[in-house]
Coordinates of C-alpha atoms and ligand atoms in Angstrom, one line a residue:
Chain A
X182 CA 0.0 0.0 0.0
X183 CA 1.0 3.6 -0.6
X184 CA 1.4 4.8 3.0
X185 CA 1.9 8.1 4.6
X186 CA 5.3 8.7 6.3
X187 CA 5.0 8.9 10.0
X188 CA 4.4 12.2 11.8
X189 CA 3.0 13.8 14.9
X190 CA -0.6 15.0 14.5
X191 CA -1.9 18.1 16.4
X192 CA -5.4 19.5 16.5
X193 CA -5.3 23.0 17.9
X194 CA -8.6 24.6 18.9
X195 CA -7.7 28.2 18.3
X196 CA -5.7 30.2 15.9
X197 CA -3.4 31.3 18.6
X198 CA -2.7 27.7 19.6
X199 CA -2.1 26.8 16.0
X200 CA 0.4 29.6 15.5
X201 CA 2.2 28.7 18.7
X202 CA 2.5 25.0 17.9
X203 CA 3.6 25.9 14.4
X204 CA 6.5 28.1 15.6
X205 CA 7.4 25.5 18.3
X206 CA 7.5 22.7 15.7
X207 CA 9.6 24.7 13.3
X208 CA 10.1 24.3 9.5
X209 CA 9.5 20.5 9.7
X210 CA 5.8 21.1 10.3
X211 CA 2.8 21.9 8.0
X212 CA -0.8 22.9 8.3
X213 CA -3.5 20.6 6.9
X214 CA -7.1 21.5 6.0
X215 CA -9.0 18.8 4.1
X216 CA -5.8 16.9 3.3
X217 CA -6.8 16.1 -0.3
X218 CA -3.7 17.8 -1.7
X219 CA -1.3 17.4 1.2
X220 CA -1.9 13.7 1.9
X221 CA -1.4 12.4 -1.7
X222 CA 1.7 14.6 -1.8
X223 CA 3.0 13.1 1.4
X224 CA 2.3 9.6 0.1
X225 CA 4.5 10.4 -2.9
X226 CA 7.1 12.0 -0.5
X227 CA 6.8 15.5 -2.0
X228 CA 6.3 16.8 1.5
X229 CA 7.4 14.9 4.6
X230 CA 6.5 17.1 7.6
X231 CA 7.4 15.6 11.0
X232 CA 4.4 17.4 12.6
X233 CA 1.0 17.9 10.9
X234 CA -1.1 20.6 12.4
X235 CA -4.8 20.3 11.5
X236 CA -6.9 23.4 11.1
X237 CA -10.1 21.4 11.2
X238 CA -11.1 22.1 14.8
X239 CA -10.5 25.9 14.8
X240 CA -13.9 27.5 15.0
X241 CA -12.7 30.9 13.7
X242 CA -11.8 29.2 10.4
X243 CA -15.2 27.5 9.9
X244 CA -18.1 29.1 8.0
X245 CA -20.2 30.8 10.6
X246 CA -23.7 29.4 9.8
X247 CA -24.1 31.8 6.9
X248 CA -21.2 33.4 5.2
X249 CA -21.0 37.1 6.1
X250 CA -22.3 39.4 3.4
X251 CA -22.1 43.1 3.8
X252 CA -22.0 46.3 1.6
X253 CA -18.3 45.8 1.5
X254 CA -18.7 42.4 0.0
X255 CA -18.6 38.8 1.1
X256 CA -16.3 37.2 3.6
X257 CA -15.6 33.5 3.2
X258 CA -14.1 31.1 5.8
X259 CA -11.1 29.1 4.5
X260 CA -12.4 25.8 6.1
X261 CA -15.6 26.0 4.1
X262 CA -15.6 22.7 2.1
X263 CA -16.0 22.9 -1.7
X264 CA -19.4 21.2 -1.3
X265 CA -20.5 23.9 1.1
X266 CA -19.4 26.5 -1.3
X267 CA -21.2 24.8 -4.3
X268 CA -24.4 24.3 -2.3
X269 CA -24.6 27.8 -0.6
X270 CA -27.8 29.5 -1.9
X271 CA -26.3 32.9 -1.1
X272 CA -23.2 32.3 -3.2
X273 CA -25.1 30.7 -6.1
X274 CA -27.3 33.8 -6.2
X275 CA -24.8 36.6 -5.7
X276 CA -21.4 35.1 -6.8
X277 CA -22.3 32.3 -9.3
X278 CA -18.8 32.4 -10.7
X279 CA -17.4 31.0 -7.4
X280 CA -20.0 28.2 -7.3
X281 CA -19.3 27.4 -11.0
X282 CA -15.5 27.2 -10.5
X283 CA -15.9 25.1 -7.3
X284 CA -18.3 22.6 -8.8
X285 CA -15.8 21.9 -11.6
X286 CA -13.2 20.8 -9.1
X287 CA -12.4 17.1 -9.0
X288 CA -15.4 14.9 -7.8
X289 CA -18.4 15.3 -5.5
X290 CA -16.7 13.0 -2.9
X291 CA -13.5 15.0 -2.9
X292 CA -15.4 18.2 -2.6
X293 CA -16.9 17.0 0.6
X294 CA -13.4 17.0 2.0
X295 CA -11.4 19.6 0.2
X296 CA -11.6 23.2 1.5
X297 CA -11.6 26.6 -0.1
X298 CA -8.4 27.6 1.8
X299 CA -6.6 24.4 0.8
X300 CA -7.6 25.0 -2.8
X301 CA -6.1 28.5 -2.8
X302 CA -2.9 27.2 -1.2
X303 CA -2.6 24.2 -3.5
X304 CA 0.9 22.9 -4.3
X305 CA 2.0 23.4 -7.9
X306 CA 1.8 20.4 -10.3
X307 CA 3.9 18.8 -13.0
X308 CA 4.0 15.4 -14.8
X309 CA 7.5 14.8 -13.5
X310 CA 6.6 15.7 -9.9
X311 CA 3.2 14.2 -9.2
X312 CA 4.6 10.6 -9.3
X313 CA 5.5 8.1 -6.7
X314 CA 8.9 8.3 -5.0
X315 CA 10.2 5.3 -7.0
X316 CA 9.1 6.8 -10.3
X317 CA 10.8 10.1 -9.5
X318 CA 13.9 8.2 -8.3
X319 CA 14.1 6.4 -11.6
X320 CA 14.5 9.7 -13.4
X321 CA 16.9 11.0 -10.8
X322 CA 14.3 13.3 -9.4
X323 CA 13.9 17.0 -10.4
X324 CA 14.6 20.5 -9.2
X325 CA 11.3 20.8 -7.3
X326 CA 12.0 17.9 -5.0
X327 CA 15.2 15.9 -4.3
X328 CA 16.9 16.6 -7.7
X329 CA 19.0 19.1 -9.5
X330 CA 17.5 19.5 -13.0
X331 CA 14.1 20.6 -14.5
X332 CA 13.0 17.9 -17.0
X333 CA 10.6 20.3 -18.6
X334 CA 13.1 23.0 -19.3
X335 CA 16.5 21.4 -18.6
X336 CA 18.5 24.6 -19.1
X337 CA 16.3 26.6 -16.9
X338 CA 17.3 27.6 -13.3
X339 CA 13.7 27.6 -12.1
X340 CA 10.8 25.1 -11.8
X341 CA 7.8 25.6 -14.1
X342 CA 5.3 23.5 -12.2
X343 CA 1.8 24.7 -12.7
X344 CA -0.7 26.4 -10.4
X345 CA -3.7 24.1 -11.0
X346 CA -6.3 25.6 -8.7
X347 CA -9.7 26.3 -10.2
X348 CA -10.6 29.0 -7.7
X349 CA -7.3 30.9 -7.7
X350 CA -7.6 32.5 -11.1
X351 CA -11.2 33.5 -10.3
X352 CA -10.1 35.1 -7.0
X353 CA -7.4 37.1 -8.9
X354 CA -9.9 38.1 -11.7
X355 CA -12.6 39.3 -9.3
X356 CA -10.0 41.1 -7.1
X357 CA -10.4 39.2 -3.8
X358 CA -8.3 40.0 -0.8
X359 CA -6.9 37.4 1.6
X360 CA -6.4 37.9 5.3
X361 CA -3.3 36.1 6.6
X362 CA -2.7 35.6 10.3
X363 CA 0.9 34.8 11.4
X364 CA 3.1 34.9 14.4
X365 CA 3.9 38.6 13.6
X366 CA 0.3 39.6 13.4
X367 CA -2.3 40.0 10.6
X368 CA -2.0 41.4 7.1
X369 CA -4.2 41.6 4.0
X370 CA -2.8 40.8 0.6
X371 CA -4.5 41.0 -2.8
X372 CA -5.1 37.6 -4.4
X373 CA -2.9 38.7 -7.3
X374 CA 0.0 39.3 -4.9
X375 CA -0.5 36.1 -3.0
X376 CA 0.8 34.0 -5.9
X377 CA 4.3 34.0 -7.4
X378 CA 5.5 32.7 -10.7
X379 CA 7.8 30.1 -9.4
X380 CA 7.0 26.4 -9.2
X381 CA 8.8 26.0 -5.9
X382 CA 8.2 29.3 -4.2
X383 CA 4.7 29.8 -5.4
X384 CA 3.1 31.7 -2.5
X385 CA 4.1 35.0 -1.0
X386 CA 2.6 33.6 2.3
X387 CA 5.2 32.7 5.0
X388 CA 4.9 29.0 6.0
X389 CA 3.8 30.0 9.5
X390 CA 0.9 32.1 8.2
X391 CA -2.6 30.9 8.1
X392 CA -5.1 32.0 5.4
X393 CA -7.9 33.1 7.7
X394 CA -10.4 34.9 5.5
X395 CA -11.2 35.4 1.9
X396 CA -12.8 38.8 1.1
X397 CA -14.7 39.0 -2.1
X398 CA -15.7 42.5 -3.3
X399 CA -19.3 43.6 -3.5
X400 CA -21.3 43.0 -6.7
X401 CA -21.3 46.6 -7.9
X402 CA -21.8 46.2 -11.6
X403 CA -19.4 43.5 -12.5
X404 CA -19.9 40.1 -14.1
X405 CA -17.5 37.2 -14.2
X406 CA -17.3 33.7 -15.5
X407 CA -14.9 30.7 -15.5
X408 CA -14.2 28.2 -18.2
X409 CA -12.2 25.0 -17.5
X410 CA -10.5 22.6 -20.0
X411 CA -9.8 19.1 -18.9
X412 CA -9.8 15.6 -20.3
X413 CA -12.7 14.1 -18.4
X414 CA -15.8 15.8 -17.0
X415 CA -14.8 14.8 -13.5
X416 CA -11.6 14.0 -11.5
X417 CA -9.2 16.0 -13.6
X418 CA -7.3 19.1 -12.8
X419 CA -7.6 22.0 -15.3
X420 CA -5.2 22.0 -18.3
X421 CA -6.5 25.5 -18.9
X422 CA -8.7 27.8 -16.9
X423 CA -10.1 31.1 -18.1
X424 CA -11.4 33.6 -15.6
X425 CA -13.0 36.7 -17.2
X426 CA -14.2 39.7 -15.2
X427 CA -15.7 42.9 -16.6
X428 CA -17.2 46.0 -15.0
X429 CA -20.1 47.2 -17.1
X430 CA -20.9 50.9 -17.1
X431 CA -23.2 52.8 -19.5
X432 CA -23.5 49.8 -21.7
X433 CA -19.7 49.5 -22.1
X434 CA -16.8 47.6 -20.6
X435 CA -15.3 50.1 -18.1
X436 CA -12.7 47.7 -16.6
X437 CA -11.7 44.1 -17.3
X438 CA -9.4 41.4 -16.1
X439 CA -8.7 38.1 -17.9
X440 CA -6.7 35.6 -15.9
X441 CA -5.5 32.2 -17.2
X442 CA -5.2 29.2 -14.8
X443 CA -3.0 26.1 -15.2
X444 CA -0.6 27.7 -17.7
X445 CA 2.0 29.2 -15.2
X446 CA 3.2 28.7 -11.7
X447 CA 0.7 31.5 -10.7
X448 CA -2.7 32.5 -12.1
X449 CA -1.6 34.5 -15.1
X450 CA -3.3 37.8 -15.9
X451 CA -3.3 38.8 -19.6
X452 CA -3.6 42.6 -19.5
X453 CA -3.3 42.8 -23.3
X454 CA -6.4 40.8 -23.7
X455 CA -8.3 42.8 -21.1
X456 CA -7.2 46.1 -22.8
X457 CA -8.7 44.9 -26.1
X458 CA -12.3 44.9 -24.7
X459 CA -12.2 48.0 -22.5
X460 CA -14.5 50.7 -24.0
X461 CA -16.2 48.1 -26.2
X462 CA -19.7 46.7 -26.0
X463 CA -18.2 43.2 -26.2
X464 CA -18.8 43.1 -30.0
X465 CA -17.3 40.3 -32.0
X466 CA -14.3 42.3 -33.2
X467 CA -13.3 43.3 -29.7
X468 CA -13.7 39.7 -28.4
X469 CA -11.7 38.4 -31.3
X470 CA -8.9 40.8 -30.6
X471 CA -8.9 39.8 -26.9
X472 CA -8.8 36.1 -27.8
X473 CA -5.8 36.7 -30.1
X474 CA -4.1 38.8 -27.5
X475 CA -4.4 35.9 -25.0
X476 CA -3.4 33.3 -27.6
X477 CA -0.1 35.1 -28.7
X478 CA 1.8 35.0 -25.4
X479 CA 0.4 31.7 -24.4
X480 CA 3.3 29.2 -24.2
X481 CA 2.1 25.9 -22.8
X482 CA 4.9 23.8 -21.3
X483 CA 5.1 20.0 -21.7
X484 CA 4.2 19.2 -18.1
X485 CA 0.4 18.7 -18.1
X486 CA -2.1 16.7 -20.2
X487 CA -2.7 17.2 -24.0
X488 CA -0.5 18.4 -26.9
X489 CA 1.1 21.8 -26.9
X490 CA -0.3 23.3 -30.1
X491 CA -3.9 22.3 -29.3
X492 CA -3.6 23.7 -25.8
X493 CA -2.4 27.0 -27.2
X494 CA -5.3 27.1 -29.7
X495 CA -7.7 26.4 -26.9
X496 CA -6.6 29.5 -25.1
X497 CA -8.1 31.5 -28.0
X498 CA -11.3 29.4 -28.1
X499 CA -11.9 29.6 -24.3
X500 CA -11.2 33.3 -24.0
X501 CA -13.6 33.9 -26.9
X502 CA -16.2 31.6 -25.3
X503 CA -16.0 33.1 -21.9
X504 CA -16.3 36.7 -23.2
X505 CA -19.3 35.7 -25.4
X506 CA -20.9 34.2 -22.4
X507 CA -20.4 37.5 -20.5
X508 CA -21.9 39.4 -23.4
X509 CA -25.0 37.3 -23.3
X510 CA -25.4 38.2 -19.7
X511 CA -24.7 41.9 -20.1
X512 CA -26.1 43.1 -23.4
X513 CA -29.9 43.4 -23.5
Chain B
X142 CA -10.4 -1.0 35.2
X143 CA -7.0 -0.5 33.9
X144 CA -6.7 0.5 30.2
X145 CA -4.7 -1.8 28.0
X146 CA -1.3 -0.1 27.6
X147 CA -0.8 1.4 24.1
X148 CA 2.4 1.0 22.2
X149 CA 4.3 4.3 22.5
X150 CA 3.2 6.8 19.9
X151 CA -0.2 5.1 19.2
X152 CA -3.4 7.0 19.0
X153 CA -6.4 5.6 20.9
X154 CA -9.8 6.7 19.7
X155 CA -13.5 5.8 20.1
X156 CA -15.8 6.1 17.1
X157 CA -19.0 4.4 15.8
X158 CA -18.6 2.0 13.0
X159 CA -21.7 0.6 11.4
X160 CA -23.8 1.5 14.3
X161 CA -21.6 -0.1 17.0
X162 CA -19.2 1.8 19.4
X163 CA -15.6 0.8 18.7
X164 CA -12.3 1.6 20.3
X165 CA -9.1 1.2 18.4
X166 CA -5.5 2.2 18.6
X167 CA -3.0 2.6 15.8
X168 CA -0.1 4.9 14.7
X169 CA -1.5 8.4 14.0
X170 CA -0.3 8.5 10.4
X171 CA -2.6 5.7 9.4
X172 CA -5.5 6.5 7.1
X173 CA -9.1 5.6 8.0
X174 CA -8.8 3.1 5.1
X175 CA -5.9 1.4 6.7
X176 CA -7.5 1.4 10.1
X177 CA -10.7 -0.1 8.8
X178 CA -9.0 -2.8 6.9
X179 CA -6.0 -3.6 9.1
X180 CA -7.0 -2.8 12.6
X181 CA -10.8 -3.4 12.5
X182 CA -10.7 -6.3 10.0
X183 CA -13.3 -4.6 7.8
X184 CA -11.9 -5.5 4.3
X185 CA -15.1 -4.6 2.5
X186 CA -13.7 -1.1 1.9
X187 CA -11.3 -1.5 -1.0
X188 CA -8.0 0.3 -1.7
X189 CA -7.3 1.4 -5.3
X190 CA -5.1 4.4 -6.1
X191 CA -4.8 5.5 -2.5
X192 CA -4.4 9.1 -3.9
X193 CA -8.0 10.3 -4.2
X194 CA -8.2 9.4 -7.9
X195 CA -10.7 6.4 -8.0
X196 CA -13.3 6.4 -5.3
X197 CA -13.2 2.7 -4.5
X198 CA -12.3 3.5 -0.8
X199 CA -15.5 5.6 -0.3
X200 CA -17.1 5.3 3.1
X201 CA -19.7 7.5 4.9
X202 CA -18.4 9.8 7.6
X203 CA -21.4 11.3 9.5
X204 CA -23.5 10.3 6.6
X205 CA -21.4 12.0 3.9
X206 CA -19.3 10.1 1.4
X207 CA -15.5 10.7 1.8
X208 CA -12.4 9.0 0.5
X209 CA -11.1 6.9 3.4
X210 CA -7.6 6.8 1.8
X211 CA -7.3 10.6 2.4
X212 CA -8.9 10.8 5.9
X213 CA -6.7 10.1 8.9
X214 CA -8.0 7.5 11.3
X215 CA -7.5 10.0 14.1
X216 CA -9.8 12.5 12.3
X217 CA -12.6 10.0 12.7
X218 CA -12.5 10.1 16.5
X219 CA -16.0 10.6 17.9
X220 CA -17.7 10.3 14.5
X221 CA -19.9 7.8 12.7
X222 CA -18.4 5.7 10.0
X223 CA -20.4 3.5 7.7
X224 CA -18.8 0.9 5.5
X225 CA -20.3 -1.7 3.0
X226 CA -20.4 -4.2 5.9
X227 CA -23.0 -2.0 7.6
X228 CA -25.5 -2.0 4.7
X229 CA -27.2 -5.4 5.0
X230 CA -29.6 -6.0 7.9
X231 CA -28.7 -9.5 9.1
X232 CA -29.2 -11.8 6.2
X233 CA -31.2 -9.3 4.3
X234 CA -29.4 -7.3 1.7
X235 CA -29.8 -3.5 1.3
X236 CA -32.1 -2.8 -1.7
X237 CA -29.1 -1.3 -3.5
X238 CA -27.1 -4.5 -3.0
X239 CA -30.1 -6.6 -4.2
X240 CA -30.5 -4.4 -7.3
X241 CA -26.8 -4.5 -8.1
X242 CA -26.8 -8.3 -7.9
X243 CA -30.1 -8.7 -9.9
X244 CA -28.9 -6.3 -12.7
X245 CA -25.3 -7.4 -13.0
X246 CA -24.2 -3.9 -11.8
X247 CA -21.1 -5.5 -10.2
X248 CA -18.7 -7.4 -12.4
X249 CA -15.3 -7.8 -10.8
X250 CA -16.9 -5.9 -7.8
X251 CA -13.9 -3.9 -6.8
X252 CA -15.6 -0.5 -7.3
X253 CA -18.9 -1.8 -5.8
X254 CA -18.6 -1.1 -2.1
X255 CA -17.7 2.6 -2.8
X256 CA -20.4 3.0 -5.3
X257 CA -23.0 1.4 -3.0
X258 CA -22.2 3.9 -0.3
X259 CA -22.1 6.9 -2.6
X260 CA -25.5 5.8 -4.0
X261 CA -26.9 5.3 -0.5
X262 CA -25.9 8.8 0.5
X263 CA -27.6 10.1 -2.7
X264 CA -30.9 8.2 -2.0
X265 CA -30.9 9.4 1.6
X266 CA -30.9 13.0 0.3
X267 CA -32.9 12.5 -2.9
X268 CA -35.3 9.5 -3.0
X269 CA -36.3 10.2 -6.6
X270 CA -33.1 11.0 -8.4
X271 CA -33.0 11.6 -12.2
X272 CA -30.4 9.7 -14.3
X273 CA -28.4 13.0 -14.3
X274 CA -28.5 13.2 -10.5
X275 CA -27.2 9.7 -10.3
X276 CA -24.4 10.4 -12.8
X277 CA -23.4 13.4 -10.8
X278 CA -23.5 11.7 -7.5
X279 CA -21.3 8.8 -8.8
X280 CA -19.0 11.0 -10.8
X281 CA -16.3 10.3 -8.2
X282 CA -16.3 6.5 -8.5
X283 CA -14.5 4.8 -11.4
X284 CA -15.6 1.4 -12.7
X285 CA -13.4 -0.3 -15.2
X286 CA -15.9 -3.2 -16.0
X287 CA -19.5 -2.3 -16.3
X288 CA -19.6 0.8 -18.4
X289 CA -21.8 2.4 -15.8
X290 CA -25.2 1.8 -17.5
X291 CA -26.0 -1.2 -15.3
X292 CA -25.0 0.8 -12.3
X293 CA -27.4 3.6 -13.1
X294 CA -30.2 1.2 -13.8
X295 CA -29.6 -0.6 -10.5
X296 CA -29.6 2.7 -8.5
X297 CA -32.9 3.6 -10.2
X298 CA -34.4 0.2 -9.4
X299 CA -33.3 0.3 -5.8
X300 CA -34.7 3.9 -5.5
X301 CA -38.1 2.6 -6.7
X302 CA -38.1 -0.3 -4.2
X303 CA -37.1 2.0 -1.4
X304 CA -40.0 4.3 -2.3
X305 CA -42.3 1.3 -1.9
X306 CA -43.0 0.8 -5.6
X307 CA -43.4 -2.6 -7.0
X308 CA -40.7 -2.1 -9.6
X309 CA -39.1 -4.8 -11.8
X310 CA -36.0 -4.4 -13.8
X311 CA -36.7 -3.9 -17.5
X312 CA -36.5 -7.3 -19.2
X313 CA -33.9 -5.8 -21.6
X314 CA -31.5 -5.0 -18.8
X315 CA -31.4 -8.7 -17.8
X316 CA -31.7 -10.6 -21.1
X317 CA -30.6 -8.0 -23.6
X318 CA -32.6 -7.2 -26.7
X319 CA -34.5 -10.3 -28.0
Ligands
FAD151 C1 -7.9 13.3 -7.7 C2 -7.8 14.8 -7.4 C3 -8.4 15.7 -8.3 C4 -8.3 17.0 -8.0 N1 -8.8 17.9 -8.9 C5 -8.7 19.2 -8.6 C6 -9.3 20.2 -9.6 O1 -9.8 19.8 -10.6 N2 -9.1 21.5 -9.3 C7 -8.5 21.9 -8.2 O2 -8.5 23.2 -8.0 N3 -8.0 21.1 -7.3 C8 -8.1 19.8 -7.5 N4 -7.6 18.9 -6.6 C9 -6.8 19.4 -5.5 C10 -7.4 19.5 -4.1 O3 -8.1 18.4 -3.7 C11 -8.4 20.7 -3.9 O4 -7.8 21.8 -4.5 C12 -8.8 21.0 -2.5 O5 -9.6 22.1 -2.4 C13 -7.6 21.2 -1.6 O6 -8.1 21.5 -0.3 P1 -7.7 20.8 1.0 O7 -8.4 21.4 2.1 O8 -7.9 19.3 0.9 O9 -6.1 21.1 1.1 P2 -5.0 20.5 2.0 O10 -4.5 19.3 1.3 O11 -5.4 20.3 3.4 O12 -3.9 21.6 1.9 C14 -3.3 22.0 0.7 C15 -2.1 22.9 1.1 O13 -2.6 24.2 1.6 C16 -2.2 24.4 2.9 N5 -3.3 25.0 3.6 C17 -4.6 24.5 3.6 N6 -5.4 25.4 4.3 C18 -4.6 26.4 4.7 C19 -4.9 27.7 5.4 N7 -6.1 28.0 5.8 N8 -3.9 28.5 5.7 C20 -2.6 28.2 5.2 N9 -2.3 27.1 4.6 C21 -3.3 26.2 4.3 C22 -1.7 23.1 3.5 O14 -0.6 23.3 4.4 C23 -1.2 22.4 2.2 O15 0.1 22.8 1.9 C24 -7.7 17.5 -6.8 C25 -7.1 16.6 -5.9 C26 -7.2 15.2 -6.2 C27 -6.6 14.2 -5.3
SF4_152 S1 8.7 22.0 -13.9 FE1 10.8 21.0 -13.9 S2 11.5 21.3 -11.8 FE2 9.3 21.8 -11.7 S3 8.3 19.9 -11.1 FE3 8.4 19.9 -13.4 S4 10.3 18.8 -13.9 FE4 10.4 19.3 -11.8
FES153 S1 -8.3 4.4 -3.1 FE1 -9.1 6.2 -2.3 S2 -9.7 7.3 -4.1 FE2 -8.6 5.6 -4.9
FES154 S1 -17.2 -3.9 -11.4 FE1 -15.1 -4.0 -11.8 S2 -14.5 -2.0 -11.4 FE2 -16.6 -1.8 -11.3

């Protein structure tokens, strides 16, 4: 059987206790939420923490009956399961893009376990990394763990493993903020600054910090959608995600953000594509220009599923499709 | 009464398994799947990928389907676990089990325990599921033998029986087209 390495398991009841135990256990410790990313990784020996600190029993991280909705937006608890997110009436009504992205994640059973916070802190992925210890050993490992070379880009000094979260690009596109609580106190970071384009050092979060709240801006005239490309209709991580967000004012696009998922080590904004639709009524020409602007810089790497040329072409198709969907919602 | 001494580093937990209170001790890095199979002797729950990618290890935790290969045993402390061994009442099979047997919805049978539990959780919430509801509820369980059609038909048949209807399987699903 594929077993977990041995570790000490702690279940703090408060944030303070969790932070204290984390600093006492040092760098050989990790937090766990639903465990659907960390435990498979530990079984493959990607991470081998000596101490695992569960966030499951900390009330302050659980959804408080109803998620808080105010004029300033919606606050979500990181320990909300993906099923809770998908089934929340409030979210389906006011923030359908979140429910849409969440229901495309993996399978209904995994969504009963996986959490929003864990999804946003997901480890990056690569065909040469998400393999058993023996498999990785047979290729003499790689830069991301235990080895010295990147098999995807052998002359590159960095790791190109992919951010494969379905919710991360959506959070960046809609401009969410994350509250981090650490030993030094609290800070708020924009979702866009939470991620870094490095397969090994992919979060700006310090290892001791806990993602404690996700703050989603109020619905003041914006519309957003998310499109996901994957091989099967279930189970699979995205090979491409397109999160598109526009603010609609006076029958025109006043502001826009287009963010690609699963193509870089961070959710990848494409400002050129967004610029192409600003000021437009999302007419066909503007959409075509945006799709082309997203297609041009798209350079899929050979570390996920499907062929490279087809994946690049799908960037154009999906940006076009997502923007047409937004037009159908916005233009009377 | 003195407690049996635990080997050092073992966790000792109480939980409810298939309606019965159980106490068990094991190293804290064991998954619920390993505890069920190795420490409690309940080998009905199968292990497949052990990485969350197949669903064959599905059990119900407080009534909700979870992948037991990715739940720690210690995280089940104080909670209710249901495995396939808890479905039959004495010698009487659960309607889902009966329907699976009647319709040939189990071939090699390896995926069956997980699918039965996922289907039971569905019927608990939704006694009259559409074919689409069934497909969605079972979208986390791979079967390499049946092609799924028999499985969907069996869940539909069991659902009808459980609603008290006098349903029979379509002749075609048993004998094929004549
Ligand atoms: C078969 C399979 C398919 C999958 N498919 C998809 C998919 O299609 N799309 C997708 O997006 N994901 C997918 N996943 C990945 C994962 O299951 C989900 O993203 C899930 O939401 C992760 O949440 P978790 O609570 O289980 O994370 P965990 O495994 O508990 O944690 C993941 C990481 O985040 C850290 N962490 C968790 N919560 C916090 C917090 N509050 N503060 C600080 N750090 C924290 C942990 O230390 C760990 O490093 C899949 C996984 C599997 C096994
Ligand atoms: S991108 Fe390169 S270094 Fe990173 S995980 Fe893949 S092979 Fe390893
Ligand atoms: S054995 Fe648990 S999902 Fe495959
Ligand atoms: S019956 Fe063989 S895997 Fe489903």
